[in-house]
Short mmCIF file of C-alpha atoms and ligand atoms in Angstrom, two decimals:
data_model
loop_
_atom_site.label_atom_id
_atom_site.label_comp_id
_atom_site.label_asym_id
_atom_site.label_seq_id
_atom_site.Cartn_x
_atom_site.Cartn_y
_atom_site.Cartn_z
CA MET A 788 -42.11 -2.61 20.82
CA PRO A 789 -39.64 -1.13 23.15
CA VAL A 790 -40.44 -1.30 26.87
CA LYS A 791 -40.55 1.86 28.75
CA PRO A 792 -41.44 1.32 32.22
CA LEU A 793 -42.81 3.88 34.50
CA SER A 794 -39.89 5.60 36.22
CA PRO A 795 -39.34 3.76 39.57
CA GLU A 796 -39.48 6.86 41.63
CA LYS A 797 -43.01 7.69 40.54
CA ILE A 798 -46.13 6.34 42.13
CA SER A 799 -49.29 5.59 40.16
CA ILE A 800 -52.52 7.09 41.42
CA PHE A 801 -54.26 4.29 39.94
CA ALA A 802 -52.26 1.49 42.06
CA GLN A 803 -52.47 3.11 45.34
CA LEU A 804 -55.23 2.60 47.96
CA PRO A 805 -56.00 6.09 49.56
CA ASP A 806 -54.22 5.06 52.72
CA ALA A 807 -51.12 4.15 50.84
CA PHE A 808 -51.20 7.49 49.05
CA ASP A 809 -51.76 9.28 52.05
CA ARG A 810 -48.64 7.76 53.55
CA ALA A 811 -46.56 8.40 50.16
CA VAL A 812 -47.55 11.99 50.15
CA GLY A 813 -46.75 12.04 53.93
CA GLU A 814 -43.25 10.99 53.17
CA TRP A 815 -43.03 14.00 50.93
CA GLY A 816 -43.68 16.12 54.02
CA TRP A 817 -47.15 17.06 52.89
CA PRO A 818 -50.27 16.90 55.22
CA ALA A 819 -52.85 14.27 54.70
CA PHE A 820 -55.46 16.93 53.50
CA ARG A 821 -53.17 17.46 50.28
CA ALA A 822 -53.49 13.79 49.43
CA ARG A 823 -57.52 14.04 49.81
CA GLN A 824 -57.37 17.14 47.54
CA ILE A 825 -55.37 15.40 44.74
CA ARG A 826 -57.79 12.37 44.99
CA GLN A 827 -60.70 14.85 44.56
CA TRP A 828 -59.18 16.22 41.60
CA VAL A 829 -58.59 12.89 40.01
CA PHE A 830 -61.59 10.85 40.90
CA GLU A 831 -64.40 13.60 41.43
CA LYS A 832 -63.33 16.28 38.78
CA PHE A 833 -61.52 14.06 36.32
CA VAL A 834 -58.36 16.19 36.37
CA THR A 835 -55.14 14.32 35.94
CA ASN A 836 -52.85 17.11 35.20
CA PRO A 837 -51.00 18.56 38.13
CA GLU A 838 -50.78 21.93 36.51
CA GLN A 839 -54.58 22.25 36.63
CA MET A 840 -54.92 21.42 40.38
CA SER A 841 -55.48 24.94 41.31
CA ASN A 842 -55.58 24.56 45.08
CA LEU A 843 -52.00 23.43 45.22
CA SER A 844 -49.13 25.83 45.02
CA ARG A 845 -46.89 26.14 42.09
CA ALA A 846 -44.03 24.29 43.70
CA ASP A 847 -46.35 21.51 44.97
CA ARG A 848 -47.67 21.17 41.48
CA ALA A 849 -44.17 20.72 39.98
CA MET A 850 -43.29 18.10 42.80
CA LEU A 851 -46.46 16.17 42.05
CA ALA A 852 -45.70 16.04 38.33
CA GLU A 853 -42.42 14.79 39.16
CA ARG A 854 -43.41 12.10 41.59
CA ALA A 855 -46.67 10.82 40.61
CA ASP A 856 -48.21 9.13 37.35
CA PHE A 857 -51.66 9.96 36.78
CA GLY A 858 -52.27 7.37 34.01
CA SER A 859 -50.33 6.80 30.78
CA ALA A 860 -52.59 5.03 28.42
CA GLU A 861 -53.24 6.41 25.02
CA VAL A 862 -56.56 5.56 23.55
CA VAL A 863 -55.46 3.95 20.17
CA ARG A 864 -59.02 3.27 18.81
CA ARG A 865 -62.44 3.91 19.84
CA GLN A 866 -65.65 2.37 18.63
CA ILE A 867 -68.97 3.42 19.52
CA SER A 868 -72.21 1.06 18.82
CA ASP A 869 -75.56 1.94 17.77
CA ASP A 870 -76.66 0.70 21.16
CA GLY A 871 -74.43 2.87 23.18
CA THR A 872 -71.62 0.30 23.77
CA ILE A 873 -68.17 2.02 23.73
CA LYS A 874 -65.13 -0.07 23.09
CA LEU A 875 -61.57 1.29 23.62
CA LEU A 876 -58.17 -0.10 22.70
CA LEU A 877 -55.62 1.28 25.23
CA ARG A 878 -51.83 1.31 24.80
CA TRP A 879 -49.34 2.09 27.58
CA PRO A 880 -45.74 3.12 27.27
CA ASP A 881 -44.54 -0.35 28.35
CA GLY A 882 -46.20 -1.85 25.17
CA HIS A 883 -49.20 -3.40 26.94
CA GLU A 884 -52.43 -3.08 25.24
CA ALA A 885 -55.92 -3.86 26.49
CA GLU A 886 -59.48 -3.63 25.26
CA THR A 887 -62.01 -2.21 27.62
CA VAL A 888 -65.70 -2.04 26.98
CA MET A 889 -68.60 0.03 28.54
CA ILE A 890 -71.99 -1.61 28.14
CA PRO A 891 -75.07 0.57 28.99
CA ASP A 892 -78.23 -1.27 30.14
CA GLY A 893 -80.92 1.02 31.65
CA PRO A 894 -79.28 2.94 34.62
CA ARG A 895 -76.28 0.40 34.57
CA ARG A 896 -72.94 1.38 32.91
CA THR A 897 -70.90 -1.60 33.06
CA ALA A 898 -67.12 -1.90 32.40
CA CYS A 899 -65.69 -5.11 30.95
CA VAL A 900 -62.07 -4.94 31.64
CA SER A 901 -59.04 -7.02 30.75
CA SER A 902 -56.58 -8.41 33.22
CA GLN A 903 -53.88 -9.75 30.88
CA VAL A 904 -52.44 -9.07 27.40
CA GLY A 905 -53.78 -11.98 25.27
CA CYS A 906 -55.16 -14.93 27.23
CA PRO A 907 -53.56 -18.07 28.34
CA VAL A 908 -56.66 -20.20 28.43
CA GLY A 909 -56.84 -20.44 24.52
CA CYS A 910 -60.75 -21.04 23.96
CA ARG A 911 -61.06 -22.43 20.64
CA PHE A 912 -63.74 -19.94 19.86
CA CYS A 913 -62.11 -17.00 21.01
CA ALA A 914 -59.93 -14.28 19.20
CA SER A 915 -58.10 -13.60 22.59
CA GLY A 916 -56.74 -17.02 23.11
CA ILE A 917 -55.34 -17.55 19.64
CA GLY A 918 -51.92 -15.78 20.39
CA GLY A 919 -51.56 -17.02 23.99
CA VAL A 920 -50.73 -14.62 26.69
CA LYS A 921 -48.36 -11.77 26.29
CA GLY A 922 -48.08 -10.48 29.78
CA ASN A 923 -49.97 -9.48 32.94
CA LEU A 924 -51.60 -6.05 33.20
CA THR A 925 -50.50 -4.05 36.21
CA CYS A 926 -52.87 -3.02 38.95
CA ALA A 927 -52.73 0.60 37.72
CA GLN A 928 -53.41 -0.60 34.15
CA ILE A 929 -56.57 -2.31 35.33
CA VAL A 930 -57.92 0.63 37.21
CA GLU A 931 -56.99 2.96 34.41
CA GLN A 932 -59.47 1.11 31.98
CA VAL A 933 -62.36 2.06 34.37
CA TYR A 934 -61.05 5.50 34.58
CA ALA A 935 -60.65 5.74 30.84
CA LEU A 936 -64.50 4.56 30.54
CA ASN A 937 -65.44 7.24 33.09
CA LEU A 938 -63.65 9.81 30.99
CA GLN A 939 -65.87 8.77 28.10
CA LEU A 940 -69.21 9.14 30.18
CA ARG A 941 -68.25 12.33 31.91
CA GLU A 942 -69.93 14.69 29.46
CA ALA A 943 -73.22 12.77 29.88
CA GLY A 944 -72.88 13.13 33.65
CA GLU A 945 -72.57 9.30 34.08
CA ARG A 946 -70.20 6.88 35.69
CA ILE A 947 -69.13 3.22 35.53
CA THR A 948 -71.72 1.43 38.08
CA ASN A 949 -70.58 -2.12 37.62
CA ILE A 950 -67.42 -4.05 36.72
CA VAL A 951 -67.11 -7.39 35.08
CA PHE A 952 -63.57 -9.04 34.66
CA MET A 953 -64.50 -10.72 31.40
CA GLY A 954 -62.19 -8.93 28.84
CA MET A 955 -59.08 -10.28 27.82
CA GLY A 956 -57.15 -12.66 30.06
CA GLU A 957 -57.76 -14.98 32.82
CA PRO A 958 -58.28 -12.77 35.99
CA LEU A 959 -57.11 -15.58 38.45
CA ALA A 960 -53.98 -16.04 36.61
CA ASN A 961 -52.97 -12.44 37.69
CA TYR A 962 -54.46 -12.70 41.07
CA ALA A 963 -52.48 -10.16 43.09
CA ALA A 964 -52.72 -7.43 40.54
CA VAL A 965 -56.57 -8.02 40.00
CA MET A 966 -57.29 -8.11 43.80
CA GLU A 967 -55.40 -4.98 44.39
CA ALA A 968 -57.30 -3.24 41.47
CA VAL A 969 -60.64 -4.52 42.89
CA ARG A 970 -59.73 -3.06 46.22
CA ILE A 971 -59.01 0.31 44.62
CA LEU A 972 -62.17 0.23 42.47
CA HIS A 973 -64.19 -0.62 45.53
CA ASP A 974 -62.63 1.98 47.78
CA PRO A 975 -64.89 5.14 48.48
CA GLY A 976 -61.77 7.43 48.23
CA ALA A 977 -61.07 6.09 44.74
CA LEU A 978 -63.57 4.74 42.19
CA ASN A 979 -66.20 3.87 44.94
CA ILE A 980 -67.80 0.76 43.17
CA GLY A 981 -69.64 -1.56 45.56
CA ALA A 982 -67.99 -5.00 45.67
CA ARG A 983 -71.45 -6.49 44.99
CA ARG A 984 -71.30 -4.85 41.64
CA ILE A 985 -67.95 -6.26 40.67
CA THR A 986 -67.72 -9.78 39.18
CA ILE A 987 -64.69 -12.01 38.62
CA SER A 988 -65.17 -14.16 35.58
CA THR A 989 -62.88 -17.27 35.54
CA VAL A 990 -62.46 -20.41 33.43
CA GLY A 991 -61.72 -22.04 36.61
CA VAL A 992 -58.55 -22.23 38.88
CA PRO A 993 -59.78 -24.10 41.99
CA GLN A 994 -57.06 -22.90 44.67
CA ARG A 995 -57.62 -19.14 43.41
CA ILE A 996 -61.44 -19.64 43.70
CA ARG A 997 -60.98 -20.80 47.35
CA ASP A 998 -58.51 -17.66 47.87
CA LEU A 999 -61.26 -15.53 46.51
CA ALA A 1000 -63.62 -16.85 49.12
CA HIS A 1001 -61.39 -15.58 51.87
CA GLU A 1002 -61.17 -12.13 50.50
CA GLN A 1003 -63.18 -9.76 52.69
CA LEU A 1004 -65.10 -8.42 49.64
CA PRO A 1005 -68.70 -9.65 48.63
CA MET A 1006 -67.72 -9.92 44.87
CA ASN A 1007 -69.62 -12.04 42.49
CA LEU A 1008 -67.99 -14.99 40.95
CA ALA A 1009 -68.85 -16.31 37.40
CA ILE A 1010 -67.26 -19.45 36.02
CA SER A 1011 -67.06 -20.03 32.22
CA LEU A 1012 -68.31 -23.46 31.94
CA HIS A 1013 -69.15 -23.52 28.11
CA ALA A 1014 -69.72 -27.30 28.07
CA PRO A 1015 -71.64 -29.69 30.48
CA THR A 1016 -68.97 -32.53 30.20
CA GLU A 1017 -65.20 -32.93 30.69
CA SER A 1018 -64.62 -34.08 27.31
CA LEU A 1019 -66.45 -31.37 25.38
CA ARG A 1020 -65.00 -28.86 27.70
CA LYS A 1021 -61.36 -30.04 26.96
CA GLN A 1022 -62.21 -29.77 23.35
CA LEU A 1023 -63.36 -26.20 23.70
CA ILE A 1024 -60.93 -24.95 26.30
CA PRO A 1025 -57.53 -26.22 25.99
CA TRP A 1026 -56.64 -25.03 29.62
CA ALA A 1027 -59.41 -27.44 31.09
CA GLU A 1028 -56.67 -30.17 30.80
CA HIS A 1029 -55.12 -28.52 34.10
CA PHE A 1030 -58.25 -28.60 36.34
CA SER A 1031 -61.01 -31.10 36.31
CA LEU A 1032 -64.64 -29.88 36.16
CA ALA A 1033 -65.26 -31.69 39.48
CA ASP A 1034 -62.36 -29.72 41.18
CA ILE A 1035 -63.81 -26.49 39.74
CA LEU A 1036 -67.26 -27.11 40.93
CA SER A 1037 -66.12 -28.35 44.31
CA ALA A 1038 -64.29 -24.94 44.60
CA ALA A 1039 -67.44 -23.13 43.66
CA ARG A 1040 -69.41 -24.96 46.20
CA TYR A 1041 -66.78 -23.88 48.65
CA TYR A 1042 -67.27 -20.19 47.44
CA PHE A 1043 -71.10 -20.44 48.03
CA GLU A 1044 -70.69 -21.99 51.49
CA ARG A 1045 -68.21 -19.62 52.68
CA THR A 1046 -69.65 -16.38 51.26
CA GLY A 1047 -73.21 -17.22 50.77
CA ARG A 1048 -73.14 -15.89 47.21
CA GLU A 1049 -74.63 -17.91 44.50
CA VAL A 1050 -72.14 -18.65 41.58
CA THR A 1051 -72.99 -18.00 38.00
CA LEU A 1052 -72.13 -20.25 35.31
CA GLU A 1053 -71.40 -18.76 31.94
CA TYR A 1054 -72.23 -20.75 28.97
CA ILE A 1055 -71.49 -19.49 25.52
CA LEU A 1056 -73.73 -21.24 23.02
CA LEU A 1057 -72.08 -22.40 19.86
CA ALA A 1058 -74.18 -23.60 16.97
CA GLY A 1059 -74.42 -27.41 16.75
CA VAL A 1060 -71.51 -27.77 19.21
CA ASN A 1061 -73.03 -27.36 22.86
CA ASP A 1062 -76.51 -25.83 22.15
CA GLN A 1063 -78.55 -29.10 21.79
CA VAL A 1064 -81.37 -30.22 24.19
CA GLU A 1065 -79.45 -33.16 25.37
CA GLN A 1066 -76.54 -30.88 26.59
CA ALA A 1067 -79.02 -28.82 28.27
CA ARG A 1068 -80.17 -31.59 30.36
CA GLN A 1069 -76.51 -32.51 31.18
CA LEU A 1070 -76.01 -28.98 32.26
CA ALA A 1071 -79.21 -28.88 34.46
CA LYS A 1072 -77.97 -32.15 36.06
CA LEU A 1073 -74.83 -30.58 36.87
CA CYS A 1074 -76.45 -27.28 38.26
CA LYS A 1075 -78.55 -29.62 40.77
CA THR A 1076 -75.15 -30.30 42.57
CA MET A 1077 -74.62 -26.80 43.62
CA ARG A 1078 -76.24 -23.25 44.06
CA ALA A 1079 -75.79 -21.77 40.65
CA ASN A 1080 -77.59 -19.54 38.10
CA VAL A 1081 -76.80 -19.88 34.44
CA ASN A 1082 -75.99 -17.18 32.07
CA LEU A 1083 -76.57 -18.03 28.43
CA ILE A 1084 -74.57 -16.18 25.82
CA ARG A 1085 -75.16 -16.27 22.21
CA TYR A 1086 -71.77 -16.54 20.37
CA ASN A 1087 -70.56 -13.55 18.52
CA GLU A 1088 -68.71 -14.75 15.30
CA VAL A 1089 -65.08 -14.09 15.01
CA GLU A 1090 -63.38 -13.55 11.55
CA GLY A 1091 -61.24 -16.65 10.61
CA LEU A 1092 -62.94 -19.06 13.31
CA GLU A 1093 -65.23 -21.77 12.50
CA TYR A 1094 -67.87 -21.47 15.24
CA LYS A 1095 -71.31 -19.97 14.40
CA ARG A 1096 -73.88 -18.06 16.18
CA PRO A 1097 -76.80 -20.37 17.33
CA LYS A 1098 -80.21 -20.25 16.14
CA SER A 1099 -82.83 -18.36 18.19
CA SER A 1100 -85.18 -21.48 18.30
CA ASP A 1101 -82.06 -23.58 19.67
CA VAL A 1102 -81.33 -20.87 22.43
CA VAL A 1103 -85.11 -20.90 23.42
CA ALA A 1104 -85.11 -24.58 23.67
CA PHE A 1105 -81.97 -24.79 25.69
CA GLN A 1106 -83.13 -22.27 28.15
CA GLU A 1107 -86.69 -23.92 28.45
CA VAL A 1108 -84.80 -27.24 29.52
CA LEU A 1109 -82.92 -25.46 32.14
CA ARG A 1110 -86.05 -23.82 33.42
CA ASP A 1111 -88.11 -27.07 33.42
CA ASN A 1112 -85.45 -28.28 35.65
CA GLN A 1113 -85.73 -25.27 38.00
CA VAL A 1114 -82.43 -23.87 36.93
CA ASN A 1115 -82.36 -19.93 37.00
CA ALA A 1116 -81.13 -19.27 33.45
CA HIS A 1117 -81.00 -16.12 31.54
CA VAL A 1118 -80.00 -15.20 27.96
CA ARG A 1119 -77.79 -12.28 27.94
CA LYS A 1120 -78.62 -9.59 25.61
CA SER A 1121 -75.87 -9.32 22.73
CA ARG A 1122 -74.33 -5.92 22.73
CA GLY A 1123 -72.33 -3.81 20.27
CA ARG A 1124 -72.50 -6.38 17.45
CA ASP A 1125 -71.86 -3.63 15.03
CA ILE A 1126 -68.45 -2.87 16.58
CA ASP A 1127 -66.56 -6.15 16.68
CA ALA A 1128 -68.44 -7.15 19.72
CA ALA A 1129 -66.20 -9.97 20.90
CA CYS A 1130 -63.32 -8.59 22.71
CA GLY A 1131 -59.83 -9.07 21.21
CA GLN A 1132 -61.08 -8.24 17.73
CA LEU A 1133 -60.29 -4.51 18.04
CA ARG A 1134 -56.68 -5.34 19.06
CA ARG A 1135 -56.45 -8.01 16.29
CA LYS A 1136 -57.59 -5.32 13.65
CA GLU A 1137 -55.10 -2.98 15.02
CA GLY A 1138 -52.55 -5.56 13.89
CA GLN A 1139 -50.60 -5.75 17.17
CA GLY A 1140 -51.59 -9.31 18.05
CA ARG A 1141 -54.36 -11.81 18.08
CA SER A 1142 -56.12 -11.68 21.52
CA GLY A 1143 -59.39 -10.92 23.47
CA SER A 1144 -62.57 -12.62 25.17
CA ASN A 1145 -65.67 -13.51 23.42
CA GLU A 1146 -67.70 -12.95 26.37
CA PRO A 1147 -69.36 -9.33 26.45
S1 SF4 B 999 -62.94 -16.76 26.20
FE1 SF4 B 999 -62.03 -15.71 28.04
S2 SF4 B 999 -60.90 -17.43 28.91
FE2 SF4 B 999 -61.34 -18.18 26.93
S3 SF4 B 999 -59.48 -17.52 25.58
FE3 SF4 B 999 -61.02 -15.69 25.38
S4 SF4 B 999 -60.32 -14.31 27.03
FE4 SF4 B 999 -59.41 -16.39 27.50
#
């Protein structure tokens, strides 16, 4: 696919913290209140066409259209589940594609966003890892995913309330863009989502987990464990070869000590692979070495892959072992099973690649 980057003179509203946008607009000779007006159109009124920004003069509207970009993703596919889950496949002019999902749960509207095109981690049970990573999404492309979901919710008078980086890609392998996006998503002058409602989910990059602990934002950290032992983890997650479980857990302890925020361990239950009582005992033992809670996720089967969804009785037994050992363990609700729930399947079906996370 031909690569058509954004014109270098254009700035993207989705890649600018309000301060930076104020400065850019100031360099055009405009007053700061003009930048605020533009942000209000975009983030409060969902207007991204400068022509419709009626409190700007005709000349200013024309200059704005020339110098700023207000999102360029095309919604290539959209699926809506019976349970209200909305899944979008977005495509940008540079050829990048990303899946983004809105998961409703009571008053919450959670965006599950992608950080890369494909994924370098290669989990054996995931559609995203099959084709490897094709590239990093830019900060603007990450923020635009949330904006695109807000557009879907606009008619109902709703907005995204929570964000999880659990779509395609390893967010800590695209650290700079992800962190800049988090700042913009969090900023009251932009998307205004509380940092406590933002979760970074990683397979575990110890140094980056330590870096995260030094960011001045109280985000949540989730570590995709998926196995209680090093050997099983290496079988399931090829990337686990690079970083030992001990190093990852040591970084997680550091994160807790520095931020006071309990870490979540994500554990996808795969029938007959990692869902047995003995493995629950091993996991409980490991949890005792740190302050962590466990999120159990029933596997969503992926066409063409051998892994199976676990039996409900095995899930209950697994959770009971954890709870009997005083480990706080929840089973995550399955959402959007009728619409290719596991990330990456939409993109796969679209025929542009084999990619996406199993985690929503
Ligand atoms: S489960 Fe997550 S980390 Fe693993 S390959 Fe899929 S997207 Fe990557």
